[in-house]
Amino acid sequence: MSSMNQYVVFKLNNESYGLLIDYVETIEKLTEITRVPSAPYYISGVINLRGEVIPVVDLRRRFQLENISNTDENRIIVLSFEEMNVGILVDSCSEVVTLDTNQIDKAYDLISSFEDDYIQGIGKFNERMIIIVDIPKLLINNITG
Amino acid sequence: MDINQYLEIFIEESKEHLQSMNSSLLYLENHPEDTNTLNEIFRVAHTLKGMSATMGFNNIAHLTHEMENVLDYIRRGNMKVNTEITDLLFECFDRLEGYINNVEANSEEGNDSALELIDKLQISKLADINANGKDQDEKKINPNTNKTIKSAIEFNEYLSNVVSTAIKDGLNVNLIKITLDSNCMLKSARAYIIISTLEKFSDIVQSNPSIEEIEDEKFDLSFELVLITKHNEEFIRKELSSISEVESIEISPMLSESIDISPKNDVVNNTDKIQVVEENKQQENEEAKNKKSKTSKTVRVDIDRLDNLMNLVSELIIIKTRLEDAGDERGRQNTSEAIEYLERITTNLHDAVMKVRMVPIERVFNRFPRMVRDLSKDLGKDITLILSGEETEVDRTVIDEIGDPLIHLIRNSIDHGIEEIDKRLELGKQRTGTVKLSAYPDGNSVVIEVEDDGSGINIEKVKNKAIERGIITTQDTQLMDNKELIQLLFSPGFSTADKISDISGRGVGLDVVKTKIESLGGIVEADTTLGKGTKFIIRLPLTLAIIQALLVVVGSEKYAIPLNSIKEITTIEKSSIRRVQKNEVVLYRDSTLPILRLSELLNVPNTNNDIDIDSNSDNFDEDVIVVIVKKGDKDAGLIVDKLIGQQEIVIKSLGKYLSTIRSIAGATILGNGSVALIVDTNSFF
């Protein structure tokens, strides 16, 4: 059995990541981020999104990637998940791809070094590899930890 | 019919009805003779019956129906209101409330049928009949000997015309009073058999109660009928004798003379009566009007929509602030006038929206009379609850949250505070203990007090207990005054009760109350005199959404400090700050004031204006700006870099994702669109 899903593709340190379009509320240009004291290290802070205060996760820090300075290409993808809105800060974001479920290799099929549990699988799209992010795991982990 | 769309309305309305039933029951208990209250309870039961039957909630319908029967029975004077009856009615009320809660939770009333309660209701009626049996027997004999029945049937012109015509035509007109056996199970069915038997050979022209009411079983054991028939009395008696479960049949023929004269009198009487009734009605109407104007008209609004409106208003306030900034820069007359106008509008609009969210605290207070009644019964203590200031309004969010802490405090007062009756008399106090629950607005906050005239709190005992529990040390106590010692009551796991009773002391202490109140941005204090009583004082902010705050700059960041936690703003010479065991203190107005650096507390990235007293001796004489904040009796000074000023800010939550963040109470959006965090000064203590 297979079904088609749309994924928003974004880039972090030249790697392509995808997330299920259902979670995406809006994609915003980088605006002023207010630091929040004593927040987890990967929280950039909060932004004002049309009157609503929304926390922003720095995905580079969350994934423990090398830190590079922000550019004009930076985007904040606002996700809506279980009645909360959370923004994720990514390097750039440009396209939406449609993937068949059988185009995605499950994370548990992959070798053990790939055990970061916020990865749902690897999608193959036109010879490109797209890392599919497991949004519920990514966001819920913070609430409990 | 899809009933689900009416479910919400049903729940809301049922709750309202239950609330009025509750207060009526309480009133009835103390005023058993008051028919108005009785009628009110009857009316509520009736409405609930209708509503629940429509919605298909049969258990509720069934129970209310039986309640109605008993109430009707009382209303007709067949039974007196006594303790058993009120207890039983309260039991029914509890059950109904349970049903409604079930409906609210799972859209179903649940399978828990109220049969045993219904039995009790029916038994209560029967028991009363047996008790009054003698009376009834006597009544029964009387009419037989006198051969007349005191009829409750009222003759109107139409009826007397019919009757007199019938008599002229040579027919028999009989007034029949049928009394059913008190053990009769299906009264309406029995009555139906009797009526249909009679209808075979006669015309029933009038009945009391009406045929519909008889069919609905809205009668006690007897009903009266006026029959027109060509048969005689003996025949009727014979026809009816075959029907079982009939206790007595009284038949009295109506004679033309008696009717010819009586109608006129009756008519006159009737008109008199009508006038009286109308007057009564008018009075009632006026009373109702007065009542109405007190409660005023209300509209039920979805809280989400209200929140949306609130958000829009906050937006307006934000843009107003922004315009103010812009206006200052250009300094143009017209702009500033327009801004002033806008400011006035937004402030008014804000007030208006806030008022919509305000609910009288009555809603919470209403549930306490019942609670106190039950508690005083359980504990065998005589207790009067005095409510005052029920009309004080608070924000809806507060209303929802304040109930539990208040329940706890009242239980606490009744259980620990008020002594047993014997002891009270021994102490020369009044037999009845008093618990006062009052609310009043005080500036920008609401104060709720729970006061009892009980034994008060033994401060020595509190002290010893606190030392025993390791909450404080013996040395600590030497420096603490009574007020601070009482405050120990609110520490986690603290209970002064020597033995744990069923009512309180079940592991939930006053610390729960404190935590709850503080989560609402309020404070709770206690005041006690040994032997005289205790008073708990809760102080809550009026609203939780928009507050006055002081904007400050720390490093390169802006923060808002809620104005209600600020005691004063001052400047302090750096040189006067002393370091005691890693903590900084300053002597201010003859008392020590701990100094906290906001930049350190909030980990603000280092900036140039370093104000560390150790390393920077160059500007040792310089002043620092200190915002003195308070929490209860405690003060602390917060060092900030710059003050921006006082501003009305709209509190925005940081959301579930960041709900665990300490020292930040929320965020607000400034005029320039950037976000400033609100400092939770309570977390620094």
Short mmCIF file of C-alpha atoms in Angstrom, two decimals, chain A residues 32 34-40 42-43 45-57 62 81-86 138-140 142-143, chain B residues 311 315 318 557-559 599 601-605 652-664 667-670 672-677:
data_model
loop_
_atom_site.label_atom_id
_atom_site.label_comp_id
_atom_site.label_asym_id
_atom_site.label_seq_id
_atom_site.Cartn_x
_atom_site.Cartn_y
_atom_site.Cartn_z
CA GLU A 32 13.62 40.02 15.49
CA THR A 34 13.67 37.99 21.69
CA ARG A 35 15.89 35.83 23.83
CA VAL A 36 14.15 33.93 26.64
CA PRO A 37 16.27 33.52 29.78
CA SER A 38 16.71 30.02 31.20
CA ALA A 39 15.14 28.42 28.16
CA PRO A 40 16.74 25.25 26.72
CA TYR A 42 18.20 25.29 21.36
CA ILE A 43 15.43 27.84 21.86
CA GLY A 45 13.63 32.94 21.72
CA VAL A 46 10.21 34.24 20.83
CA ILE A 47 8.87 36.24 17.92
CA ASN A 48 5.82 38.35 17.36
CA LEU A 49 3.76 36.71 14.66
CA ARG A 50 0.90 39.10 13.95
CA GLY A 51 0.10 39.64 17.58
CA GLU A 52 0.87 36.17 18.76
CA VAL A 53 4.00 35.29 20.69
CA ILE A 54 5.61 32.18 19.25
CA PRO A 55 8.69 30.31 20.47
CA VAL A 56 11.37 29.57 17.92
CA VAL A 57 13.58 26.48 17.94
CA ARG A 62 18.71 21.26 18.11
CA PHE A 81 0.99 20.89 16.54
CA GLU A 82 -1.49 19.89 19.26
CA GLU A 83 -2.92 23.38 19.60
CA MET A 84 0.46 25.00 19.98
CA ASN A 85 2.43 26.98 17.46
CA VAL A 86 6.16 26.60 17.38
CA LEU A 138 10.84 16.74 17.89
CA LEU A 139 8.36 18.92 19.72
CA ILE A 140 7.12 16.61 22.46
CA ASN A 142 10.99 19.34 24.74
CA ILE A 143 7.85 19.36 26.84
CA ASN B 311 -6.93 40.08 21.22
CA GLU B 315 -3.79 44.91 19.03
CA ILE B 318 -0.37 48.13 20.76
CA GLU B 557 17.03 43.81 26.36
CA LYS B 558 13.73 45.23 27.45
CA TYR B 559 11.68 43.70 30.22
CA SER B 599 21.09 40.95 34.44
CA LEU B 601 19.02 36.52 37.17
CA LEU B 602 18.07 36.65 33.52
CA ASN B 603 21.53 35.74 32.18
CA VAL B 604 21.59 38.83 30.03
CA PRO B 605 24.66 38.78 27.76
CA LYS B 652 0.57 37.01 26.07
CA SER B 653 1.34 33.50 27.14
CA LEU B 654 4.59 31.94 26.01
CA GLY B 655 2.54 28.90 25.12
CA LYS B 656 2.63 25.28 26.10
CA TYR B 657 6.01 24.76 24.49
CA LEU B 658 7.76 27.10 26.91
CA SER B 659 5.44 26.61 29.85
CA THR B 660 8.18 25.39 32.15
CA ILE B 661 10.32 28.51 31.92
CA ARG B 662 11.01 30.03 35.32
CA SER B 663 11.29 33.72 36.19
CA ILE B 664 9.25 34.74 33.13
CA ALA B 667 5.42 38.18 27.06
CA THR B 668 4.01 41.34 25.62
CA ILE B 669 4.29 43.08 22.30
CA LEU B 670 5.71 46.56 22.30
CA ASN B 672 7.52 48.71 17.60
CA GLY B 673 6.30 45.14 17.18
CA SER B 674 9.10 43.56 19.16
CA VAL B 675 8.49 41.21 22.05
CA ALA B 676 9.35 42.08 25.66
CA LEU B 677 9.24 39.46 28.37
#
